[in-house]
Amino acid sequence: MDIRRLDRRALSLTGEVISRVKPEHLRLATPCLDWTLYGLLRHLVSQNQGFAASARGEGEAWAVWHDGDLADDPAGAYEASADEVTAAFAEDGVPERPFALPEVGEGFTVPGRVAIGFHLLDYVVHAWDVAVTIGEPWEPAGELTDAALRVATRVPDEGRGAGAAFRRRIAVGDDVAHGDRLLALLGRDPSWTPGC
């Protein structure tokens, strides 16, 4: 599995949905209970910048994960941050390089390949968060959903809940689509709609 190629596809999937966001959407509630759409988009920009910093060996500082700025152009800010993280991930040796992920825990590091898998998972699922918030379709390619599912099944149950990266898993039947299974594994209700 070429994790960097798939990550670029996840960034593109999210970017396509963000390109449809209108200014009046920014105040809407999202499936991420702590964020309006504006807050979620700021998080996506910040995470791209944080992962890029970590790929360069500069990810230990908490601030690099939270300094995203949308200015007056959320889609443009997202695209700039996506270009930054894509360039950082493309450098030689990145899959083997240790990545600092201070949001997981102080001093926490994982190999780059694992970190890029986390990033891919985040962007595939956040694409759904944005899409469902603004009433747009979420149609990730099957290989993206499969790759994200492989990562999601390894996310531990401990530490989930309010204020954490993921909510507790939601039980779903064996017959649900891969996309809905992915959402449920990360604590999202596949039937969520704005205002519910």
CSV table of C-alpha atoms in Angstrom, one decimal:
chain,number,residue,atom,x,y,z
A,1,MET,CA,0.0,0.0,0.0
A,2,ASP,CA,1.4,3.4,-1.0
A,3,ILE,CA,0.3,5.3,2.0
A,4,ARG,CA,1.6,8.7,0.7
A,5,ARG,CA,-0.3,8.3,-2.6
A,6,LEU,CA,-3.5,7.4,-0.7
A,7,ASP,CA,-3.0,10.3,1.7
A,8,ARG,CA,-2.8,12.7,-1.3
A,9,ARG,CA,-6.1,11.3,-2.4
A,10,ALA,CA,-7.6,11.8,1.0
A,11,LEU,CA,-6.5,15.4,1.0
A,12,SER,CA,-8.0,15.9,-2.4
A,13,LEU,CA,-11.3,14.3,-1.3
A,14,THR,CA,-11.5,16.7,1.6
A,15,GLY,CA,-10.5,19.7,-0.5
A,16,GLU,CA,-13.2,19.0,-3.1
A,17,VAL,CA,-15.8,19.1,-0.4
A,18,ILE,CA,-14.3,22.2,1.2
A,19,SER,CA,-14.4,24.0,-2.1
A,20,ARG,CA,-18.2,23.8,-1.9
A,21,VAL,CA,-18.4,25.5,1.5
A,22,LYS,CA,-20.1,28.9,1.5
A,23,PRO,CA,-19.6,31.7,4.0
A,24,GLU,CA,-23.1,31.0,5.5
A,25,HIS,CA,-22.0,27.4,6.2
A,26,LEU,CA,-19.2,28.3,8.6
A,27,ARG,CA,-21.4,28.7,11.7
A,28,LEU,CA,-23.1,25.3,11.2
A,29,ALA,CA,-22.8,22.6,13.8
A,30,THR,CA,-20.8,19.5,12.7
A,31,PRO,CA,-20.8,15.9,13.8
A,32,CYS,CA,-17.6,16.9,15.7
A,33,LEU,CA,-19.5,18.1,18.8
A,34,ASP,CA,-16.9,20.6,19.8
A,35,TRP,CA,-16.7,22.4,16.5
A,36,THR,CA,-18.7,24.5,14.2
A,37,LEU,CA,-17.7,24.1,10.5
A,38,TYR,CA,-15.3,27.1,10.9
A,39,GLY,CA,-13.6,25.3,13.8
A,40,LEU,CA,-13.4,22.1,11.9
A,41,LEU,CA,-11.8,23.7,8.9
A,42,ARG,CA,-9.4,25.5,11.1
A,43,HIS,CA,-8.5,22.1,12.7
A,44,LEU,CA,-7.9,20.6,9.3
A,45,VAL,CA,-5.5,23.4,8.3
A,46,SER,CA,-3.8,23.2,11.7
A,47,GLN,CA,-3.4,19.4,11.5
A,48,ASN,CA,-1.8,19.7,8.0
A,49,GLN,CA,0.6,22.2,9.4
A,50,GLY,CA,1.4,20.1,12.4
A,51,PHE,CA,2.0,16.9,10.4
A,52,ALA,CA,4.2,18.8,8.0
A,53,ALA,CA,6.2,20.2,10.9
A,54,SER,CA,6.5,16.7,12.4
A,55,ALA,CA,7.7,15.3,9.1
A,56,ARG,CA,10.5,17.9,9.2
A,57,GLY,CA,11.4,16.9,12.8
A,58,GLU,CA,9.7,20.0,14.3
A,59,GLY,CA,6.4,18.6,15.6
A,60,GLU,CA,7.1,18.5,19.3
A,61,ALA,CA,5.8,22.1,19.9
A,62,TRP,CA,2.1,22.1,20.8
A,63,ALA,CA,1.6,25.4,19.0
A,64,VAL,CA,2.5,24.1,15.5
A,65,TRP,CA,-0.6,21.9,15.8
A,66,HIS,CA,-3.0,24.8,16.6
A,67,ASP,CA,-1.9,27.8,14.6
A,68,GLY,CA,-4.0,27.3,11.5
A,69,ASP,CA,-5.5,30.5,10.1
A,70,LEU,CA,-8.4,30.5,7.6
A,71,ALA,CA,-8.3,34.3,7.0
A,72,ASP,CA,-11.1,35.1,4.5
A,73,ASP,CA,-10.5,32.1,2.3
A,74,PRO,CA,-11.1,28.7,4.0
A,75,ALA,CA,-10.7,26.7,0.8
A,76,GLY,CA,-7.5,28.6,-0.1
A,77,ALA,CA,-6.0,28.1,3.4
A,78,TYR,CA,-6.9,24.4,3.3
A,79,GLU,CA,-5.2,24.0,-0.2
A,80,ALA,CA,-2.1,25.8,1.0
A,81,SER,CA,-1.8,23.6,4.0
A,82,ALA,CA,-2.5,20.4,1.9
A,83,ASP,CA,0.3,21.4,-0.4
A,84,GLU,CA,2.6,22.0,2.6
A,85,VAL,CA,1.9,18.6,4.1
A,86,THR,CA,2.1,16.8,0.8
A,87,ALA,CA,5.5,18.3,0.1
A,88,ALA,CA,6.7,17.4,3.6
A,89,PHE,CA,5.5,13.8,3.3
A,90,ALA,CA,7.2,13.4,-0.1
A,91,GLU,CA,10.7,13.9,1.2
A,92,ASP,CA,13.1,11.0,1.2
A,93,GLY,CA,13.1,8.8,4.3
A,94,VAL,CA,9.8,10.2,5.7
A,95,PRO,CA,8.0,6.8,6.1
A,96,GLU,CA,10.8,5.7,8.4
A,97,ARG,CA,11.4,9.0,10.2
A,98,PRO,CA,10.0,9.4,13.8
A,99,PHE,CA,7.0,11.7,14.0
A,100,ALA,CA,6.2,13.5,17.2
A,101,LEU,CA,2.4,13.6,17.9
A,102,PRO,CA,2.0,15.7,21.1
A,103,GLU,CA,-1.8,15.6,20.9
A,104,VAL,CA,-1.6,11.9,21.6
A,105,GLY,CA,0.7,12.4,24.5
A,106,GLU,CA,3.8,14.3,25.5
A,107,GLY,CA,6.9,12.6,24.0
A,108,PHE,CA,4.7,10.3,21.9
A,109,THR,CA,6.3,9.4,18.5
A,110,VAL,CA,5.5,6.9,15.8
A,111,PRO,CA,7.2,6.0,12.5
A,112,GLY,CA,6.2,8.2,9.6
A,113,ARG,CA,4.3,5.5,7.8
A,114,VAL,CA,2.1,5.1,10.9
A,115,ALA,CA,1.6,8.8,11.3
A,116,ILE,CA,0.7,9.2,7.6
A,117,GLY,CA,-1.9,6.5,8.1
A,118,PHE,CA,-3.4,8.4,11.0
A,119,HIS,CA,-3.5,11.6,8.8
A,120,LEU,CA,-5.2,9.7,6.0
A,121,LEU,CA,-7.8,8.3,8.4
A,122,ASP,CA,-8.5,11.8,9.8
A,123,TYR,CA,-9.0,13.4,6.4
A,124,VAL,CA,-11.2,10.6,4.9
A,125,VAL,CA,-13.5,10.9,7.9
A,126,HIS,CA,-13.4,14.7,8.2
A,127,ALA,CA,-14.4,14.8,4.5
A,128,TRP,CA,-17.6,13.2,5.6
A,129,ASP,CA,-18.0,15.6,8.5
A,130,VAL,CA,-17.8,18.6,6.1
A,131,ALA,CA,-19.9,16.9,3.5
A,132,VAL,CA,-22.8,15.9,5.8
A,133,THR,CA,-22.8,19.4,7.4
A,134,ILE,CA,-23.3,21.2,4.1
A,135,GLY,CA,-25.5,18.5,2.5
A,136,GLU,CA,-23.0,17.4,-0.1
A,137,PRO,CA,-22.2,13.7,-1.0
A,138,TRP,CA,-19.3,11.9,0.5
A,139,GLU,CA,-17.9,9.4,-2.0
A,140,PRO,CA,-14.5,8.2,-1.2
A,141,ALA,CA,-12.9,5.7,-3.5
A,142,GLY,CA,-13.0,2.1,-2.3
A,143,GLU,CA,-9.3,1.9,-1.7
A,144,LEU,CA,-9.4,5.0,0.5
A,145,THR,CA,-12.2,3.6,2.6
A,146,ASP,CA,-10.4,0.2,2.9
A,147,ALA,CA,-7.1,1.9,3.9
A,148,ALA,CA,-8.9,4.1,6.4
A,149,LEU,CA,-10.7,1.1,7.8
A,150,ARG,CA,-7.4,-0.8,8.3
A,151,VAL,CA,-6.1,2.1,10.4
A,152,ALA,CA,-9.4,2.7,12.3
A,153,THR,CA,-9.6,-0.9,13.5
A,154,ARG,CA,-6.3,-0.3,15.3
A,155,VAL,CA,-7.3,2.9,17.1
A,156,PRO,CA,-7.7,1.9,20.8
A,157,ASP,CA,-10.9,2.4,22.7
A,158,GLU,CA,-9.1,3.9,25.7
A,159,GLY,CA,-9.1,7.7,25.9
A,160,ARG,CA,-12.2,8.2,23.7
A,161,GLY,CA,-15.0,10.6,24.5
A,162,ALA,CA,-15.6,14.3,25.0
A,163,GLY,CA,-12.6,16.4,24.0
A,164,ALA,CA,-10.7,13.4,22.5
A,165,ALA,CA,-9.9,12.9,18.8
A,166,PHE,CA,-12.6,10.2,18.5
A,167,ARG,CA,-15.9,9.4,20.3
A,168,ARG,CA,-16.6,5.9,21.5
A,169,ARG,CA,-17.4,3.3,18.8
A,170,ILE,CA,-21.0,2.9,17.7
A,171,ALA,CA,-22.2,-0.6,17.1
A,172,VAL,CA,-23.4,-1.4,13.6
A,173,GLY,CA,-24.6,-4.5,11.9
A,174,ASP,CA,-22.4,-6.7,9.8
A,175,ASP,CA,-24.3,-5.7,6.6
A,176,VAL,CA,-23.5,-2.0,6.7
A,177,ALA,CA,-21.4,-0.4,3.9
A,178,HIS,CA,-17.6,0.0,4.5
A,179,GLY,CA,-18.0,3.8,4.7
A,180,ASP,CA,-20.7,3.6,7.4
A,181,ARG,CA,-18.6,1.0,9.3
A,182,LEU,CA,-15.6,3.4,9.2
A,183,LEU,CA,-17.7,6.2,10.6
A,184,ALA,CA,-19.1,4.1,13.4
A,185,LEU,CA,-15.6,2.8,14.4
A,186,LEU,CA,-14.7,6.5,15.0
A,187,GLY,CA,-17.8,7.3,17.0
A,188,ARG,CA,-19.8,8.9,14.2
A,189,ASP,CA,-23.4,8.1,13.7
A,190,PRO,CA,-23.8,7.5,9.9
A,191,SER,CA,-27.4,8.8,10.1
A,192,TRP,CA,-26.3,12.2,11.6
A,193,THR,CA,-27.9,15.2,9.9
A,194,PRO,CA,-27.6,18.9,10.7
A,195,GLY,CA,-29.8,19.8,13.6
A,196,CYS,CA,-30.0,16.4,15.1
